[in-house]
Short mmCIF file of C-alpha atoms in Angstrom, two decimals:
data_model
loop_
_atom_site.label_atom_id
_atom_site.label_comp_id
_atom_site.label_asym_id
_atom_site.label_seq_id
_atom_site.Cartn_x
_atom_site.Cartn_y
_atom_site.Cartn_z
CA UNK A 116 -36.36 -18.98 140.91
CA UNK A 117 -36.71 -22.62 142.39
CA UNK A 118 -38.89 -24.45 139.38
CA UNK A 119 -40.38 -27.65 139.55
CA UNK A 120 -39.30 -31.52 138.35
CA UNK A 121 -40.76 -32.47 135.37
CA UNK A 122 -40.98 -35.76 136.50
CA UNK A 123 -43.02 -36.72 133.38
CA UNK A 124 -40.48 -36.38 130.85
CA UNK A 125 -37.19 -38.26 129.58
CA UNK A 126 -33.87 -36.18 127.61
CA UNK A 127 -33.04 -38.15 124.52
CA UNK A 128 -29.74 -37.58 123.13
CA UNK A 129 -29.28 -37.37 119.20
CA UNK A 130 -25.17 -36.96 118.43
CA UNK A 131 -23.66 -38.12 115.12
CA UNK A 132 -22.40 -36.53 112.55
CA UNK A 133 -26.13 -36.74 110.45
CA UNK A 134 -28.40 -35.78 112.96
CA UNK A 135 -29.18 -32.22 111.86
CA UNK A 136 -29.95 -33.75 108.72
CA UNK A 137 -31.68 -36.93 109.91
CA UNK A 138 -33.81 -34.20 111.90
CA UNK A 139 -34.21 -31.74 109.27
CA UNK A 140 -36.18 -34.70 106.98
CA UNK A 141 -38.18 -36.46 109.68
CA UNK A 142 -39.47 -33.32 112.05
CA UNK A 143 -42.25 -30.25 111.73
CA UNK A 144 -39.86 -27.58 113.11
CA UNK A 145 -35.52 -27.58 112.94
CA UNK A 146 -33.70 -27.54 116.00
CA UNK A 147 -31.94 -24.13 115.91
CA UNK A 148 -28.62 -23.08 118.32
CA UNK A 149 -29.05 -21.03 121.50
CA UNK A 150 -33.31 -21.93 121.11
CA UNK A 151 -35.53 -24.18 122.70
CA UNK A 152 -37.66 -25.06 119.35
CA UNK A 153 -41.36 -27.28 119.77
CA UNK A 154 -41.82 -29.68 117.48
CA UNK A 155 -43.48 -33.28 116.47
CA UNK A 156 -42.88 -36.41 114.46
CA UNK A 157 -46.07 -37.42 111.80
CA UNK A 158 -47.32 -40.27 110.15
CA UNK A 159 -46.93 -40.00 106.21
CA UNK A 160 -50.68 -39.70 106.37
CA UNK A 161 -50.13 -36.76 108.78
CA UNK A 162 -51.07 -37.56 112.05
CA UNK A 163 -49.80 -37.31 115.38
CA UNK A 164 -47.28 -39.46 116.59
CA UNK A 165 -44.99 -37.34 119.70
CA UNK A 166 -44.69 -34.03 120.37
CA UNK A 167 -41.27 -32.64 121.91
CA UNK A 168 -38.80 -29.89 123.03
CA UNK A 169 -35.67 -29.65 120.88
CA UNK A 170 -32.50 -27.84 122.03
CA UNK A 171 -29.25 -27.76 119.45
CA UNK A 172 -25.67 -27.92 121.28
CA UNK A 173 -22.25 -28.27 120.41
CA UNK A 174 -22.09 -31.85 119.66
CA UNK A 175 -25.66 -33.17 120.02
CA UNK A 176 -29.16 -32.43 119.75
CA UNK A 177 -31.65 -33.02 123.01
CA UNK A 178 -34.61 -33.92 122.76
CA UNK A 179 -37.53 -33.47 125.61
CA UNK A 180 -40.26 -36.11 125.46
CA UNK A 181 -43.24 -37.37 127.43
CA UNK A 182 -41.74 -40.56 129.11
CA UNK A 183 -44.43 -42.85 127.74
CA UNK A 184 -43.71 -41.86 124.08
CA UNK A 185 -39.81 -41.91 124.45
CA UNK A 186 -38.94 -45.55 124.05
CA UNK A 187 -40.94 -45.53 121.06
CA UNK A 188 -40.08 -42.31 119.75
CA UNK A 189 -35.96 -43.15 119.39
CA UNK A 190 -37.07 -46.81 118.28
CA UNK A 191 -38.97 -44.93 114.94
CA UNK A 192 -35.88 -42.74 114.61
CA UNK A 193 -33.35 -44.86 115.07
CA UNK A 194 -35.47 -46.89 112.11
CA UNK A 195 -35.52 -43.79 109.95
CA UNK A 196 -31.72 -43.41 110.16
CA UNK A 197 -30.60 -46.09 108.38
CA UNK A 198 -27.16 -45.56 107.35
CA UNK A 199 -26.58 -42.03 108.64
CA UNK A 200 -24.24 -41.42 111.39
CA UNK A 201 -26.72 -40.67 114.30
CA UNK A 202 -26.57 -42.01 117.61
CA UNK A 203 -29.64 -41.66 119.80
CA UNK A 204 -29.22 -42.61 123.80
CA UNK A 205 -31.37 -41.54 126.79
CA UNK A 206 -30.10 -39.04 128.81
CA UNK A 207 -30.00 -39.04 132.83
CA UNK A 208 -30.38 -35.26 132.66
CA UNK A 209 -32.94 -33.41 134.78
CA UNK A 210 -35.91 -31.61 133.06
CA UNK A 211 -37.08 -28.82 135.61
CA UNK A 212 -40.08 -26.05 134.83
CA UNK A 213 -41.55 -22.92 136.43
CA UNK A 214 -43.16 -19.66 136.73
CA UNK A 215 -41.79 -16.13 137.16
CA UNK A 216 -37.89 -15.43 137.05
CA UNK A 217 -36.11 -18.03 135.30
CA UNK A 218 -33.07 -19.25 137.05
CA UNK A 219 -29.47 -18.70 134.17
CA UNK A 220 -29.85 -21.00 131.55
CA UNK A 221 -33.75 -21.81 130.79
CA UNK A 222 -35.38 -21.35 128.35
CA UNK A 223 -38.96 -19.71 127.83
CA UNK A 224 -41.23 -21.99 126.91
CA UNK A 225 -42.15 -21.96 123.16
CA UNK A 226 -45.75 -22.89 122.64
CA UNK A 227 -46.92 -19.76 124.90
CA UNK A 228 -45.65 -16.96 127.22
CA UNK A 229 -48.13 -18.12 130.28
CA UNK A 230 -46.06 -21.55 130.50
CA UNK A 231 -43.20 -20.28 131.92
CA UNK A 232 -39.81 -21.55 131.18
CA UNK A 233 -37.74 -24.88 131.24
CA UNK A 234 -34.53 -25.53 131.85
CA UNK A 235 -32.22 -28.94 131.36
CA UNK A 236 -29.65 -30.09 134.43
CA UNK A 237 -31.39 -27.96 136.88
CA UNK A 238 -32.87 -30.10 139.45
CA UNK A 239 -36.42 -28.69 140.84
CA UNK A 240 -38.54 -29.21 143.54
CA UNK A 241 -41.43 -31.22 143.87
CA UNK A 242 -44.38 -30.43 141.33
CA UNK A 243 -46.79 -27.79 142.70
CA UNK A 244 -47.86 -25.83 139.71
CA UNK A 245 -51.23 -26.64 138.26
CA UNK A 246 -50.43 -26.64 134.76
CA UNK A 247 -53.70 -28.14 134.15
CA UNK A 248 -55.24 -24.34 134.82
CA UNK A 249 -52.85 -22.78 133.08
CA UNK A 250 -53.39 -25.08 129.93
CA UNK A 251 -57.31 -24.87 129.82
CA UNK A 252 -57.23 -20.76 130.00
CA UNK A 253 -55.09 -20.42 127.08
CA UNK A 254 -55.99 -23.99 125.15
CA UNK A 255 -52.67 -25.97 125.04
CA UNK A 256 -52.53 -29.41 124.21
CA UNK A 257 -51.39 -32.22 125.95
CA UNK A 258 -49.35 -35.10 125.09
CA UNK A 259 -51.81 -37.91 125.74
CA UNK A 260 -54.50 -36.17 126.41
CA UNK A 261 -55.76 -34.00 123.77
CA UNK A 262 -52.79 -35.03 121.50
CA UNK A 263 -53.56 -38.34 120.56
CA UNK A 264 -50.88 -41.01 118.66
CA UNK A 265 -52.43 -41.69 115.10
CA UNK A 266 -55.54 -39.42 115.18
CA UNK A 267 -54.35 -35.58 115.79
CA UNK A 268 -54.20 -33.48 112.80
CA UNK A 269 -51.27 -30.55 114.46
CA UNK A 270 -53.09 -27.81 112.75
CA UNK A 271 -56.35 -29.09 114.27
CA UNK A 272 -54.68 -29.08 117.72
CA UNK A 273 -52.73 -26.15 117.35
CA UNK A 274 -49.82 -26.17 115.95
CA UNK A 275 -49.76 -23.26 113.95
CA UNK A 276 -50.45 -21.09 117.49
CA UNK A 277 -47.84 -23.15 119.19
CA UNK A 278 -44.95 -22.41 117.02
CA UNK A 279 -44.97 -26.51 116.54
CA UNK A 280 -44.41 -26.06 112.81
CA UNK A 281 -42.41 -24.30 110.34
CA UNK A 282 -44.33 -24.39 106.86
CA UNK A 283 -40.92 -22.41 105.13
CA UNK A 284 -38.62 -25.84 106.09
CA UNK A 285 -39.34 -27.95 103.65
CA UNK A 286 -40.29 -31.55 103.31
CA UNK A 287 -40.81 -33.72 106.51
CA UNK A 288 -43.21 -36.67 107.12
CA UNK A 289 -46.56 -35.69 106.85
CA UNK A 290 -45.64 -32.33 105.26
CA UNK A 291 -47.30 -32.78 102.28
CA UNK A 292 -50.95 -33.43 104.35
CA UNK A 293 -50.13 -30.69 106.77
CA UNK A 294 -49.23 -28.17 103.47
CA UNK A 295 -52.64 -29.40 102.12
CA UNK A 296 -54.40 -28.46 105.75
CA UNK A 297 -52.55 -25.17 105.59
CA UNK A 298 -53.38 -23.56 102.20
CA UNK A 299 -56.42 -25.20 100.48
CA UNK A 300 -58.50 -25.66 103.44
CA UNK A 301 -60.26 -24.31 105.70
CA UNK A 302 -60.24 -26.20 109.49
CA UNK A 303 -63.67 -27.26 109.97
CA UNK A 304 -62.52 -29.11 113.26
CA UNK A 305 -59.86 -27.92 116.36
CA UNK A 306 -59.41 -27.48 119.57
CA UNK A 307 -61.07 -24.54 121.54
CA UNK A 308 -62.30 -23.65 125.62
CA UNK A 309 -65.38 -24.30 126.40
CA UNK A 310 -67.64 -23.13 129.19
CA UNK A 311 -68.57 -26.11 131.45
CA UNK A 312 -71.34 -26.43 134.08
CA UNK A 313 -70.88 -30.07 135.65
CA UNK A 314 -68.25 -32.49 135.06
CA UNK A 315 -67.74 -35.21 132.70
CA UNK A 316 -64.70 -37.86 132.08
CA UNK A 317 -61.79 -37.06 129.36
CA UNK A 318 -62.82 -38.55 126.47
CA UNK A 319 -66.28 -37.82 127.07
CA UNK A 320 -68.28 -37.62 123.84
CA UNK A 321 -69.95 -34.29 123.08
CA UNK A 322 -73.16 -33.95 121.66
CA UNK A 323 -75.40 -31.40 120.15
CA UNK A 324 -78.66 -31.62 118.41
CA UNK A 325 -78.87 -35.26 119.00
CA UNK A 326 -75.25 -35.16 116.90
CA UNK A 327 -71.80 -36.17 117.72
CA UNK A 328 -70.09 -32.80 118.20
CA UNK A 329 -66.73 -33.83 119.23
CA UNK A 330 -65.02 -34.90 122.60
CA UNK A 331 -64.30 -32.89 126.27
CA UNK A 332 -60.92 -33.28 127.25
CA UNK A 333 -59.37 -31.54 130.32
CA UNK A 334 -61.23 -29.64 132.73
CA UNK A 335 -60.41 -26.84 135.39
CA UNK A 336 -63.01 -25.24 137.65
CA UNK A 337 -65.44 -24.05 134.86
CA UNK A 338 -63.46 -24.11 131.43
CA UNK A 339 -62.59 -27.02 129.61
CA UNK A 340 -60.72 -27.91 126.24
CA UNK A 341 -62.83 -29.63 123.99
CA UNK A 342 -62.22 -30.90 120.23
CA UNK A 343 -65.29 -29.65 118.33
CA UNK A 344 -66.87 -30.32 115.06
CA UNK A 345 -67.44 -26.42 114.39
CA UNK A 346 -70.30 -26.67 112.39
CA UNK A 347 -72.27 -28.67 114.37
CA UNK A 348 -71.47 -27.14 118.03
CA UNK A 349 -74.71 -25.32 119.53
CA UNK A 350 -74.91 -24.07 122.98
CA UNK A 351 -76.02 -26.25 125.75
CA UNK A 352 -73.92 -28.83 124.14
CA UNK A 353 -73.81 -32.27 126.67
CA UNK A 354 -71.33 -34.84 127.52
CA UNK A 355 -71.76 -37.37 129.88
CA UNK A 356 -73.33 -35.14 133.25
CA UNK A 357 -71.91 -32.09 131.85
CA UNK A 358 -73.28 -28.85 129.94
CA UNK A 359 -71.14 -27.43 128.03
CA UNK A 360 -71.04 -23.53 126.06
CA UNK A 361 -68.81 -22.33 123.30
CA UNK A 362 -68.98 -18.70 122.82
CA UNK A 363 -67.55 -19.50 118.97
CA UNK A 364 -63.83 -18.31 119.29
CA UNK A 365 -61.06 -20.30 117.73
CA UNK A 366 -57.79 -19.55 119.81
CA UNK A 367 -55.04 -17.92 118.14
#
């Protein structure tokens, strides 16, 4: 079936004799033949810095980013490599995406059976699909949007869920903080779907109680995925002209 062009996205190309390695040490989940693996680079203090699609070949590794966070992303790696025998080059390849039957070579997507499958040098057609929808029923985060460079714990957005991270892998940046998030705590904070009545901008600041309760992010029809402090959400939260419910479900 005819998917669409992820027009969004760029194919970086990691060859060199290192680059399972270089990967292996920098990354929260290994590239693995024949699988199209999720994954994300950290700050050492843990945080959020790009979010990507890996896929192992022969002689290279791709690598499927948001085009805003690409030229950045292979500057940081090419910074981490140091001596190692890595190349890293973008890649004029296609990124396409769809619904339904999967044409020979895709891929389904990783994070969550209701987003389809992708597939690499396999032009599409123009984008039709409201993935917005798709994303707010079953609470998947967004590069940009609800994942935010600097200030997104994974495991608060998801990760876990999203088969972003591989806690058996060993060490990566940020491990030790997401290890720490993973065993000894318990999340107090995360993304969930909210009921909405209204609308409100992204970003918008939700409140509860006359408290800051966290922030509405994207919105379709009347759901929305919303970052919440979970002890102090209430119903008939606000932001901006909105009302917003949360029936007290974390997604998992």
């Amino acid at each position: 079936m005819l998917g669409e062009k992820a027009t969004d996205r760029t194919v970086l190309k990691i060859g060199g004799a290192d680059r399972k390695s270089l990967l292996h040490g920098l990354v929260t989940h290994d590239a693995q033949p024949g699988q199209l693996i999720y994954s994300a680079l950290l700050t050492p203090q843990g945080k959020y810095l790009a979010d990507f699609f890996l896929l192992e070949r022969a002689d290279d590794v791709l690598l499927d980013v948001k085009t805003d966070l690409a030229a950045g992303l292979a500057r940081r790696l090419m910074m981490y490599k140091l001596r190692a025998d890595v190349t890293i080059e973008e890649h004029d390849m296609p990124v396409s995406r769809g619904l339904g039957v999967a044409p020979e070579g895709a891929f389904d997507d990783p994070r969550h059976g209701a987003l389809g499958w992708r597939a690499y040098g396999i032009d599409g057609a123009e984008p039709h699909i409201d993935w917005d929808a798709l994303r707010v029923a079953h609470c998947i985060p967004e590069t940009g949007i609800e994942l935010i460079p600097d200030d997104s714990y994974i495991l608060e957005v998801g990760f876990d869920r999203l088969a972003g991270v591989d806690h058996r892998k060993g060490c990566y940046v940020g491990q030790e903080v997401t290890a720490r998030m993973k065993h000894k705590t318990v999340l107090r904070k995360g993304l969930v779907t909210v009921e909405v009545t209204g609308s409100a901008p992204v970003g918008s600041e939700i409140s509860a109680n006359g408290k800051t309760a966290g922030t509405l992010f994207t919105q379709s029809g009347d759901k929305a995925i919303a970052y919440l402090r979970f002890d102090r959400a209430a119903k008939n939260m606000s932001a901006g002209d909105a009302t917003l419910n949360w029936n007290g479900e974390v997604p998992d």
